[in-house]
mmCIF file of C-alpha atoms and ligand atoms in Angstrom:
data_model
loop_
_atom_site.group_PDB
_atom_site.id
_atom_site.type_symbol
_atom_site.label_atom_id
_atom_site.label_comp_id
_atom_site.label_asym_id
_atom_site.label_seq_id
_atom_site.Cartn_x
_atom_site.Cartn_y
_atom_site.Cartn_z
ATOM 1 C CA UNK A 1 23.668 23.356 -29.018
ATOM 2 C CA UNK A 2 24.125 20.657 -26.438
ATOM 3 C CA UNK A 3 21.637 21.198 -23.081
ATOM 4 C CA UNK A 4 23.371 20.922 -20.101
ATOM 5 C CA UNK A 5 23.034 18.611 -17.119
ATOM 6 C CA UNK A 6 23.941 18.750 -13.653
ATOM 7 C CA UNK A 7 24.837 15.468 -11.985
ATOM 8 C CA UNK A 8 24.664 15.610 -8.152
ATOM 9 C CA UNK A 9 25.690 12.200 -6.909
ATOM 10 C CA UNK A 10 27.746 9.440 -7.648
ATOM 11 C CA UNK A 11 26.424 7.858 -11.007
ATOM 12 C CA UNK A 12 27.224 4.458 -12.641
ATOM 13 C CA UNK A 13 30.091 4.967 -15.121
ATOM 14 C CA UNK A 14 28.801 3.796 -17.999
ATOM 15 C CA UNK A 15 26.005 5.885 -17.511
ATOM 16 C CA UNK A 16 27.540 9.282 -16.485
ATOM 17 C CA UNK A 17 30.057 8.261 -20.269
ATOM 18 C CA UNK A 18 26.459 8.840 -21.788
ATOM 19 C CA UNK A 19 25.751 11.814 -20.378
ATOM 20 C CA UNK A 20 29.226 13.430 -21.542
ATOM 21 C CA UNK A 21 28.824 12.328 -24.748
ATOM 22 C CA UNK A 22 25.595 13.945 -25.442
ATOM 23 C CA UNK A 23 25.269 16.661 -23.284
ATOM 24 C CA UNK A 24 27.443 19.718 -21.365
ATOM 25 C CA UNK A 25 28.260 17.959 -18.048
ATOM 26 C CA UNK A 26 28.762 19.557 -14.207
ATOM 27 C CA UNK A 27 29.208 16.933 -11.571
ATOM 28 C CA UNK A 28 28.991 17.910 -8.290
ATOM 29 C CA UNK A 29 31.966 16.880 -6.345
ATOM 30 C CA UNK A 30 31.810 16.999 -2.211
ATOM 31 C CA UNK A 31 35.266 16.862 -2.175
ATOM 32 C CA UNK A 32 35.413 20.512 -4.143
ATOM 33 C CA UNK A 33 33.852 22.233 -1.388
ATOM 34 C CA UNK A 34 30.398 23.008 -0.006
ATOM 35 C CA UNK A 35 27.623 21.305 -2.519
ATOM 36 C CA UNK A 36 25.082 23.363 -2.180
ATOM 37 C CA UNK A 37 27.290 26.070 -3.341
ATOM 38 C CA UNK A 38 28.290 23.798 -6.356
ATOM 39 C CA UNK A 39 24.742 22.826 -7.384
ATOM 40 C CA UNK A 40 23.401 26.638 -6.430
ATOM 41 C CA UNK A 41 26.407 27.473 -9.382
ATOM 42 C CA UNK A 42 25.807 24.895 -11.466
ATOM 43 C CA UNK A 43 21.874 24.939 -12.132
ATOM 44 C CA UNK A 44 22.020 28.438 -13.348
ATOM 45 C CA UNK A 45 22.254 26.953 -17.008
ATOM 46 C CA UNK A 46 20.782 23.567 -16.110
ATOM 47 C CA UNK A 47 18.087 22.339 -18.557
ATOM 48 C CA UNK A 48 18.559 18.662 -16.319
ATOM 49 C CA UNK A 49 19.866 17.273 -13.181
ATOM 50 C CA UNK A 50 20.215 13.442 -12.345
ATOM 51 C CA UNK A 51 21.441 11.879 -9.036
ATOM 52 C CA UNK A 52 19.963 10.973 -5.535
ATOM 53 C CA UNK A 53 20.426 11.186 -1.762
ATOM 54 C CA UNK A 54 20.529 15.243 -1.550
ATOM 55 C CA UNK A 55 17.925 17.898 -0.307
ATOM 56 C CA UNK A 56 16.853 19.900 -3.261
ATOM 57 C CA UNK A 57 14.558 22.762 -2.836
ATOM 58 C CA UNK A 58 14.343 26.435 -2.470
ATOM 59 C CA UNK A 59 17.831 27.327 -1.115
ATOM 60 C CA UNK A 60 19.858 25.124 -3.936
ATOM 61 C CA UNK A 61 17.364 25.532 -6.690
ATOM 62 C CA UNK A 62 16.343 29.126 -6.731
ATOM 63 C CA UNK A 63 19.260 30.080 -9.502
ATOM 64 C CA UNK A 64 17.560 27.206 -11.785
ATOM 65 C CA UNK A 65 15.826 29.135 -14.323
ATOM 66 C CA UNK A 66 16.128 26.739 -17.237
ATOM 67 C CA UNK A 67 15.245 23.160 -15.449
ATOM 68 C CA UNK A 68 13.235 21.115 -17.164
ATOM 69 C CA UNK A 69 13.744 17.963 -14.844
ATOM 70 C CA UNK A 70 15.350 16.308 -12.042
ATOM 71 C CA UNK A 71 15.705 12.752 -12.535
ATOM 72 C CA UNK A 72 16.104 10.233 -9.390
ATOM 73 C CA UNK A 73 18.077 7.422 -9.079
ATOM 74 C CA UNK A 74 15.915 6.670 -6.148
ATOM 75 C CA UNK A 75 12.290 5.042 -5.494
ATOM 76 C CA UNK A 76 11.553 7.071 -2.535
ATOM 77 C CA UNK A 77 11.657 11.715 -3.490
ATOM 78 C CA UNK A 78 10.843 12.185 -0.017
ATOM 79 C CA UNK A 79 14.502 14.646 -0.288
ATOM 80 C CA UNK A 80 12.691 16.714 -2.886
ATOM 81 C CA UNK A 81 10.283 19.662 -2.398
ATOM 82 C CA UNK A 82 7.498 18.688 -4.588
ATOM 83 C CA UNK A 83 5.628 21.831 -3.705
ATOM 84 C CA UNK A 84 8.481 24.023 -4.902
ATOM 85 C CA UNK A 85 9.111 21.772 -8.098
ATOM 86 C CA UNK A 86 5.477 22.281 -8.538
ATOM 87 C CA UNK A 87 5.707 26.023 -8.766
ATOM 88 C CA UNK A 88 9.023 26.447 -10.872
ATOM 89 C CA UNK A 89 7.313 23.779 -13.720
ATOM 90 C CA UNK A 90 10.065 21.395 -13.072
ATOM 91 C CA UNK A 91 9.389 17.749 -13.870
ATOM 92 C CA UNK A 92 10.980 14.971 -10.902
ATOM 93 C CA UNK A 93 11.278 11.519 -12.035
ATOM 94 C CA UNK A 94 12.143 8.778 -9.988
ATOM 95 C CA UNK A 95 12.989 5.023 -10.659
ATOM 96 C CA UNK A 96 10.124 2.529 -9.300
ATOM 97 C CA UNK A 97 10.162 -1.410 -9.621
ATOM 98 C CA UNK A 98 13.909 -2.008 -10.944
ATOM 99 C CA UNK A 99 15.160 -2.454 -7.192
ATOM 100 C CA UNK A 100 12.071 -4.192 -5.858
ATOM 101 C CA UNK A 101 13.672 -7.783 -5.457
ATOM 102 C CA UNK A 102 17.254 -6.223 -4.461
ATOM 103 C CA UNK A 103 15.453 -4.068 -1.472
ATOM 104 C CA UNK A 104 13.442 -6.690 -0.428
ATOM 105 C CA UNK A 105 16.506 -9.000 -0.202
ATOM 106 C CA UNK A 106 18.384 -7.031 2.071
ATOM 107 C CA UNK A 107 15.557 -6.409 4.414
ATOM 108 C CA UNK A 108 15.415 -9.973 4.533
ATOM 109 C CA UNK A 109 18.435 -10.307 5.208
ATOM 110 C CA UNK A 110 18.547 -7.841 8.057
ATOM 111 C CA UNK A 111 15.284 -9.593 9.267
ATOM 112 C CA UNK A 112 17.506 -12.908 9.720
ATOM 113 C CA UNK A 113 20.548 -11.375 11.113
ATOM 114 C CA UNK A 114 18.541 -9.158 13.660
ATOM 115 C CA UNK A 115 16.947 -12.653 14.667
ATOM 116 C CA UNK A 116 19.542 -14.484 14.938
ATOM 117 C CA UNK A 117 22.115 -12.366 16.170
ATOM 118 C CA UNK A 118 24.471 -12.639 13.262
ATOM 119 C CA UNK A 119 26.440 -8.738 13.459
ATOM 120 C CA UNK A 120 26.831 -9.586 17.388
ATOM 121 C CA UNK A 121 28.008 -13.016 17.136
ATOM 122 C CA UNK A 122 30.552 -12.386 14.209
ATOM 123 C CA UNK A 123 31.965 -9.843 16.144
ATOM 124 C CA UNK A 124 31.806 -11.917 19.022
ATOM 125 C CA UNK A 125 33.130 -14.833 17.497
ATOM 126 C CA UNK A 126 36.333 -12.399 16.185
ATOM 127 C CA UNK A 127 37.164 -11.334 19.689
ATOM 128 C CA UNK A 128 37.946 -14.788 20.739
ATOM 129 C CA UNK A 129 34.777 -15.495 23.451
ATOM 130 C CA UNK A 130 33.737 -18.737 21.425
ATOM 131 C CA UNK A 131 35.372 -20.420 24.794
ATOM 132 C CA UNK A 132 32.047 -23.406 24.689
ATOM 133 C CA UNK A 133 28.784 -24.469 23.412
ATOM 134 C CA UNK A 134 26.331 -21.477 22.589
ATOM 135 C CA UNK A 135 24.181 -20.916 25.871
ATOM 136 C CA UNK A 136 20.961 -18.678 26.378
ATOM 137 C CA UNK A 137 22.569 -15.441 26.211
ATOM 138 C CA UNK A 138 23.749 -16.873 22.735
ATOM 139 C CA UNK A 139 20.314 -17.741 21.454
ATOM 140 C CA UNK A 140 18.124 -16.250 18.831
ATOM 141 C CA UNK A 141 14.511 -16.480 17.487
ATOM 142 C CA UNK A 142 12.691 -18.922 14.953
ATOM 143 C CA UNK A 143 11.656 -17.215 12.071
ATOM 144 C CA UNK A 144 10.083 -20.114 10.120
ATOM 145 C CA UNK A 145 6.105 -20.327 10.475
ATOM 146 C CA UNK A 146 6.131 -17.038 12.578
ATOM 147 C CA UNK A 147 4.262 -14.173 12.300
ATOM 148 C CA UNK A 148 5.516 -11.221 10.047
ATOM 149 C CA UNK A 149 3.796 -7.960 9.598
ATOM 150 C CA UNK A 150 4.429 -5.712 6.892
ATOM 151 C CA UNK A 151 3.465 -2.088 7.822
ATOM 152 C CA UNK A 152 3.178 -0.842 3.593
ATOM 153 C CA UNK A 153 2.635 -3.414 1.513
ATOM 154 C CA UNK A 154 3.660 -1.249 -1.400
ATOM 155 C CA UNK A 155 5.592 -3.106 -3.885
ATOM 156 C CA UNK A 156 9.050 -3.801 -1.977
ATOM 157 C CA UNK A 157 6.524 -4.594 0.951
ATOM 158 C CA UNK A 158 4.931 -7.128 -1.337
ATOM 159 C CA UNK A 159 8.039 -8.836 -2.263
ATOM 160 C CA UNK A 160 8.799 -9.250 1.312
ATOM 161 C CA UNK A 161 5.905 -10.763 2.181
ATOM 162 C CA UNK A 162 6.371 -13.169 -0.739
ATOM 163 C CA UNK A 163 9.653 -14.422 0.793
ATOM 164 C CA UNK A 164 8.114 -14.900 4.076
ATOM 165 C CA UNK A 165 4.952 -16.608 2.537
ATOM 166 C CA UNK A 166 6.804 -18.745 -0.170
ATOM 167 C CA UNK A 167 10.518 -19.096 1.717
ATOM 168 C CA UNK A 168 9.445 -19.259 5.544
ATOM 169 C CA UNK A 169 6.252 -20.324 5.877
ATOM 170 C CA UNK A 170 5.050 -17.407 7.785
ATOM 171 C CA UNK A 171 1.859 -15.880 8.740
ATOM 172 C CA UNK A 172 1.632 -11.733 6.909
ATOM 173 C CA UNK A 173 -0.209 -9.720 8.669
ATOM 174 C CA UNK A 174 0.250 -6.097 6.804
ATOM 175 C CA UNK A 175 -0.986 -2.368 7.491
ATOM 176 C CA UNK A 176 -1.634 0.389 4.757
ATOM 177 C CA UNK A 177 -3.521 3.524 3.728
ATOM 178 C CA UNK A 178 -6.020 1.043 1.793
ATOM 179 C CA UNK A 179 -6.778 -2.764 1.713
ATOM 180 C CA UNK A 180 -4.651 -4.841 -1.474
ATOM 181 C CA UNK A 181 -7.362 -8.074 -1.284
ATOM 182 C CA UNK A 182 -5.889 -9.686 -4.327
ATOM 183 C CA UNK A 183 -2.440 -9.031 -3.542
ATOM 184 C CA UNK A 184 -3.412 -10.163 0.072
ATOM 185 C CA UNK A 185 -4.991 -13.256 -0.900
ATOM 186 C CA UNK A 186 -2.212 -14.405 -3.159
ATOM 187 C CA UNK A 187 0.030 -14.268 0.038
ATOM 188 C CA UNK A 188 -2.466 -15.305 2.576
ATOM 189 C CA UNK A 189 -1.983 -12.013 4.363
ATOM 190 C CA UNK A 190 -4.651 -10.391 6.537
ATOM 191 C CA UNK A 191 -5.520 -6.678 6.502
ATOM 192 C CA UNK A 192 -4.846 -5.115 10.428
ATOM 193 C CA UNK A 193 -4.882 -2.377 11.903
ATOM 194 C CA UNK A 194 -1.615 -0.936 13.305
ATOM 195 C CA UNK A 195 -1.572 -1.735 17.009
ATOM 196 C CA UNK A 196 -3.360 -5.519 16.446
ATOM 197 C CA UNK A 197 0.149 -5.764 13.664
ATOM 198 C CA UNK A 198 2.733 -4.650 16.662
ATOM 199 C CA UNK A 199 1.242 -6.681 19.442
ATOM 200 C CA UNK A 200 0.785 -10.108 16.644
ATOM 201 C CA UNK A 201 3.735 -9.879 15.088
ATOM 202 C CA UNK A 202 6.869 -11.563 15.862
ATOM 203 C CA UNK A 203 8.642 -9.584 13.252
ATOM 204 C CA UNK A 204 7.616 -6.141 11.834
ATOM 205 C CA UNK A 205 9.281 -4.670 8.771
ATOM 206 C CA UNK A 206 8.543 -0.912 7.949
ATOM 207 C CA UNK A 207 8.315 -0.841 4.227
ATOM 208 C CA UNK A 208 6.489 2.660 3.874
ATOM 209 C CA UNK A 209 7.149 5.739 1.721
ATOM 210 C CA UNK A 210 7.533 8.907 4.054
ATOM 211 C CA UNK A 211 5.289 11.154 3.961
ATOM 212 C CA UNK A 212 3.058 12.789 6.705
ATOM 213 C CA UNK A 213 1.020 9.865 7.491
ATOM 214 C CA UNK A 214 3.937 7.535 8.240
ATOM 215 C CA UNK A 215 6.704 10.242 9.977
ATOM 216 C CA UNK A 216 7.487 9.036 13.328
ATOM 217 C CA UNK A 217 4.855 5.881 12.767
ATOM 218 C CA UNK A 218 7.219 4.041 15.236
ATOM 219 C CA UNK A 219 7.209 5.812 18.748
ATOM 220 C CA UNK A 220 7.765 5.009 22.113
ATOM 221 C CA UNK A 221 3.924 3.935 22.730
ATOM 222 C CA UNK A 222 4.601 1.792 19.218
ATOM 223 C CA UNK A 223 7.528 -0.078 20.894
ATOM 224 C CA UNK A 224 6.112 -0.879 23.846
ATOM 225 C CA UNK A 225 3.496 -2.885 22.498
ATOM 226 C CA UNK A 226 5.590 -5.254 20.548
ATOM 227 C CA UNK A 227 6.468 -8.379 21.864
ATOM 228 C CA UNK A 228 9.390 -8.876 23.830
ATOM 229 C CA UNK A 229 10.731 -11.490 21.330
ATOM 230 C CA UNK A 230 9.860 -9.736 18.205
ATOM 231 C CA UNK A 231 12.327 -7.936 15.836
ATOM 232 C CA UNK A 232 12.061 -4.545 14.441
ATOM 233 C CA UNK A 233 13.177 -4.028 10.801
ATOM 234 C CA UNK A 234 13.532 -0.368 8.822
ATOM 235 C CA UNK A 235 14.314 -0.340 4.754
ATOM 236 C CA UNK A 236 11.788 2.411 4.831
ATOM 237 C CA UNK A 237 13.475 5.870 5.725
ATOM 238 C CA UNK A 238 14.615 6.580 9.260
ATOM 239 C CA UNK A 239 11.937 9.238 9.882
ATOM 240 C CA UNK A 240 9.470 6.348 10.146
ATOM 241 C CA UNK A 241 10.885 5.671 13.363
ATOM 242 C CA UNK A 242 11.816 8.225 16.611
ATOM 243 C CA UNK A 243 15.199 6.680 16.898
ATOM 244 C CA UNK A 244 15.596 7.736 20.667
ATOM 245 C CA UNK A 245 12.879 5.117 21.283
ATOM 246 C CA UNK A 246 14.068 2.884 19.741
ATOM 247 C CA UNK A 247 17.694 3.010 21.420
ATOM 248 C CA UNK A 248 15.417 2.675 24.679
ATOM 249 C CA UNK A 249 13.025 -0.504 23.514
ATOM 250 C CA UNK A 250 16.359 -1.956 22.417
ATOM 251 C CA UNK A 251 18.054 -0.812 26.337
ATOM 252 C CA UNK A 252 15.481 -2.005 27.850
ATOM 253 C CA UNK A 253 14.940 -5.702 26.079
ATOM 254 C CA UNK A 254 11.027 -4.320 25.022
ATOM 255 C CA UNK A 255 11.885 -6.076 21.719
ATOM 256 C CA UNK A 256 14.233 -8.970 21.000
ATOM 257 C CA UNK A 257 16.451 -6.875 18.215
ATOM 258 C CA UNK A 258 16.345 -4.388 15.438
ATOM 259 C CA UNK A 259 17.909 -4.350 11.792
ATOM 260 C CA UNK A 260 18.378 -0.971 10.782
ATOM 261 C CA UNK A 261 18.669 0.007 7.001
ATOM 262 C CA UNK A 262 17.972 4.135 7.434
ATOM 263 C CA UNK A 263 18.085 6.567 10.080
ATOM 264 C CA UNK A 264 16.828 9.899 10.625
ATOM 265 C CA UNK A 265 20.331 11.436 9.819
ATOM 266 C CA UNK A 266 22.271 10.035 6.881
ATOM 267 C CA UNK A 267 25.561 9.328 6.686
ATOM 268 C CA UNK A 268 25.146 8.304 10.413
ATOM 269 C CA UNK A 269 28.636 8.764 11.833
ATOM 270 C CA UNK A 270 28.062 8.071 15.816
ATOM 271 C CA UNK A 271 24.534 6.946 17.679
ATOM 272 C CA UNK A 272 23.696 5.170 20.590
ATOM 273 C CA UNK A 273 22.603 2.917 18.154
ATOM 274 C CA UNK A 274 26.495 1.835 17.371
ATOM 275 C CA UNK A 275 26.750 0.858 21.264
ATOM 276 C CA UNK A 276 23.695 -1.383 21.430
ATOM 277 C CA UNK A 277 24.479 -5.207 20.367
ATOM 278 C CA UNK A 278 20.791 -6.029 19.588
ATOM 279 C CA UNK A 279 20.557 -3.709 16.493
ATOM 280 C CA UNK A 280 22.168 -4.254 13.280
ATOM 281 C CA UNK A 281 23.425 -0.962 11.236
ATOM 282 C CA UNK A 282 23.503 -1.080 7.857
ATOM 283 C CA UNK A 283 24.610 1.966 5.782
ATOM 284 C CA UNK A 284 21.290 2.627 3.906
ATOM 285 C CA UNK A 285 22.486 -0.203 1.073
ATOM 286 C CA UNK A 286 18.685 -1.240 0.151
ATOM 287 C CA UNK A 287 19.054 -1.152 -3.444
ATOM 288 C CA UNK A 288 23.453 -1.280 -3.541
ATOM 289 C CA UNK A 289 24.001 -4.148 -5.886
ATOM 290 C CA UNK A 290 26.071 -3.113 -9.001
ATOM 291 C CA UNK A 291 23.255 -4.626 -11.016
ATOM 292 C CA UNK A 292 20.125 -2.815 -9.386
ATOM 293 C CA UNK A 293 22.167 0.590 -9.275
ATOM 294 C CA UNK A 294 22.749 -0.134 -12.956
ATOM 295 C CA UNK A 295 19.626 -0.380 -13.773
ATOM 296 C CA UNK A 296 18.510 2.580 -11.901
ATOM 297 C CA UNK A 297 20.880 4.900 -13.340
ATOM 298 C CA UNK A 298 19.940 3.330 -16.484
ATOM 299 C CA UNK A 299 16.253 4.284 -16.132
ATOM 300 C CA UNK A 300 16.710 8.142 -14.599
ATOM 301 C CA UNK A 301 19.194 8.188 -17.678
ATOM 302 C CA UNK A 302 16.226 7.179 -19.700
ATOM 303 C CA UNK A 303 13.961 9.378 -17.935
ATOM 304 C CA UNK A 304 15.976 12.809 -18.671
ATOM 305 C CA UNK A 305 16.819 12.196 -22.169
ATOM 306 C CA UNK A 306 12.637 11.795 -22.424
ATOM 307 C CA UNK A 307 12.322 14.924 -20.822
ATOM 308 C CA UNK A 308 15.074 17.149 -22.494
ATOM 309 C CA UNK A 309 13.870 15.869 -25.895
ATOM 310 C CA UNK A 310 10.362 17.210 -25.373
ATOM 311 C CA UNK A 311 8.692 13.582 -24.098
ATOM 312 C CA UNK A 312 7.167 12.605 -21.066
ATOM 313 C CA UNK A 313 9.608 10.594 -19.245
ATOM 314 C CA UNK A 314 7.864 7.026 -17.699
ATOM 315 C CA UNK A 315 8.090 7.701 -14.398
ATOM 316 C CA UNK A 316 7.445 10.865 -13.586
ATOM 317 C CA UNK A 317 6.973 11.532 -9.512
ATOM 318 C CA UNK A 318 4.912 15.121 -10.476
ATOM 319 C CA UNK A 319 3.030 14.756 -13.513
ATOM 320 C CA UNK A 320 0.557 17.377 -13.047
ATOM 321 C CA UNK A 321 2.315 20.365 -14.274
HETATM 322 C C1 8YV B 1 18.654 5.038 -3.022
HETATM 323 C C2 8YV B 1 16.567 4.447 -1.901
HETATM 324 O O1 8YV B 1 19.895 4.550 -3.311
HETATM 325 O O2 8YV B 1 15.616 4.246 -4.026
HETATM 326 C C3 8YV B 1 15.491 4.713 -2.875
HETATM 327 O O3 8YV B 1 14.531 5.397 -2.473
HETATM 328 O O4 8YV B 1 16.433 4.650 -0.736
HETATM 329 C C4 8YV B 1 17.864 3.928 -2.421
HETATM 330 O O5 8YV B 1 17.642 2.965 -3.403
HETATM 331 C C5 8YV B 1 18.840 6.183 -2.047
HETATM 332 O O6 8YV B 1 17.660 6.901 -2.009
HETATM 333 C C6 8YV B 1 19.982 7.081 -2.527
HETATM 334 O O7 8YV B 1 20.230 8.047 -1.551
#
């Protein structure tokens, strides 16, 4: 008797042909009405569920009696509640080190288009202002031999700091829960604390998980004691950062520019973020390559069939129960 899974976002197709072929199949479908509804119906005979970017806990899970697992097509399970997992004896996996490189390319990339005005100056460009040689107001910052600090120097944090070390020649400072000395020393990156980071860095990149140590890291007080040249980057998750203090560092020129990856609330459909030309908004695309999102699926694929066949999946986010 095939077990039956529950798939509760968007999954590569190749992938989500898998699933049908071995297993009974619900995908939840926004456009069919309310989702919570849908997966609140549809775990009642769930033995799995696979998927990523939705709140699961208490009010969409209670009807799962059978679940064995929930499988992640995500790094971060900061959208699960662990403690409720915990008490139903339901398993959440979650797909660590495939989208390292990809993540820590686009933050990279939003680091250089913050700096150097790139989003703006498209647009600008576009509208037809290019009327004579770029002038002040035109002008970004140097990133090559800076200073870039790295608050979690997990591994996406890492990765950036390697293509700062290796590709810019920049000075990493970083901030964590503990000191990485090897890891350091192989990038020539110094251990600081958090306010010594924000007033010596010319460009900070969040790169934490969430959790209660790092939500709202980046305040007001945080803001004001960056540089007024240095650029703020997020690939983290947007509750990292109070985003109304950020809007007013940004209105009031306390930093140079932001690049924005996350936000507190996703999809983000209208912000005074969108009316701000010294922040770039990117629609949470860290890991969106076909290849990386291939691989992920691929892995939280791997990770329920582990589970539903009576192993113990790789990666699992909750192995103590
Ligand atoms: C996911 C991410 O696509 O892996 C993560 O934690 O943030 C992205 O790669 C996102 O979580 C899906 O909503």
């Amino acid at each position: 008797m095939s077990q039956n899974v529950v798939v509760f976002s968007q999954i590569d197709p190749i992938i989500l042909e898998k699933l049908h072929a071995q297993y009974n199949v619900i995908c939840i479908d926004p456009k069919l009405g309310d989702v919570n509804t849908q997966i609140r119906e549809a775990v009642k005979d769930a033995d799995g569920m696979i998927g990523a970017g939705r709140l699961l806990n208490e009010k969409n899970l209670e009807t799962a009696t059978k679940l064995k697992i929930i499988s992640s097509v995500s790094v971060g399970y900061d959208n699960y509640d662990l403690n409720y997992l915990h008490a139903h004896n339901i398993w959440l996996s979650n797909t660590p080190h495939v989208l390292t490189e990809t993540t820590a390319d686009l933050a990279f990339g939003l680091l250089m288009s913050a700096a150097r005005q790139v989003a703006h100056l498209d647009a600008w460009t576009k509208q037809g202002h290019w009327t004579r040689t770029a002038v002040a107001v035109q002008f970004g910052q140097d990133i090559f031999g800076k200073t870039l600090g790295i608050i979690g120097l997990g591994h996406i944090g890492a990765a950036i700091a390697r293509r700062g070390f290796h590709g810019f020649n920049m000075n990493i400072l970083y901030h964590n829960r503990n000191e990485k000395i090897e890891l350091a020393e192989s990038l020539g990156a110094t251990y600081c604390g958090l306010d010594e980071l924000l007033t010596q860095s010319d460009f900070v990149v969040v790169a934490v998980d969430l959790n209660s140590d790092s939500k709202a890291l980046m305040g007001a007080k945080q803001f004001a004691s960056m540089q007024k040249h240095a650029v703020f980057v997020n690939i983290a998750r947007g509750s990292v950062v109070d985003e109304s203090a950020l809007v007013d560092a940004l209105k009031q020129k306390q930093i140079f520019a932001a690049g924005l990856d996350v936000y507190q609330k996703e999809p983000l459909q209208s912000s005074a973020l969108f009316e701000l030309d010294n922040v770039v908004t990117l629609p949470h695309v860290g890991s969106a390559t076909a290849e990386t999102r291939f691989k992920m699926a691929n892995l939280a694929y791997q990770n329920l069939v582990d589970a539903l066949e009576g192993r113990i999946p790789k990666y699992l986010v909750n192995p103590q129960h």
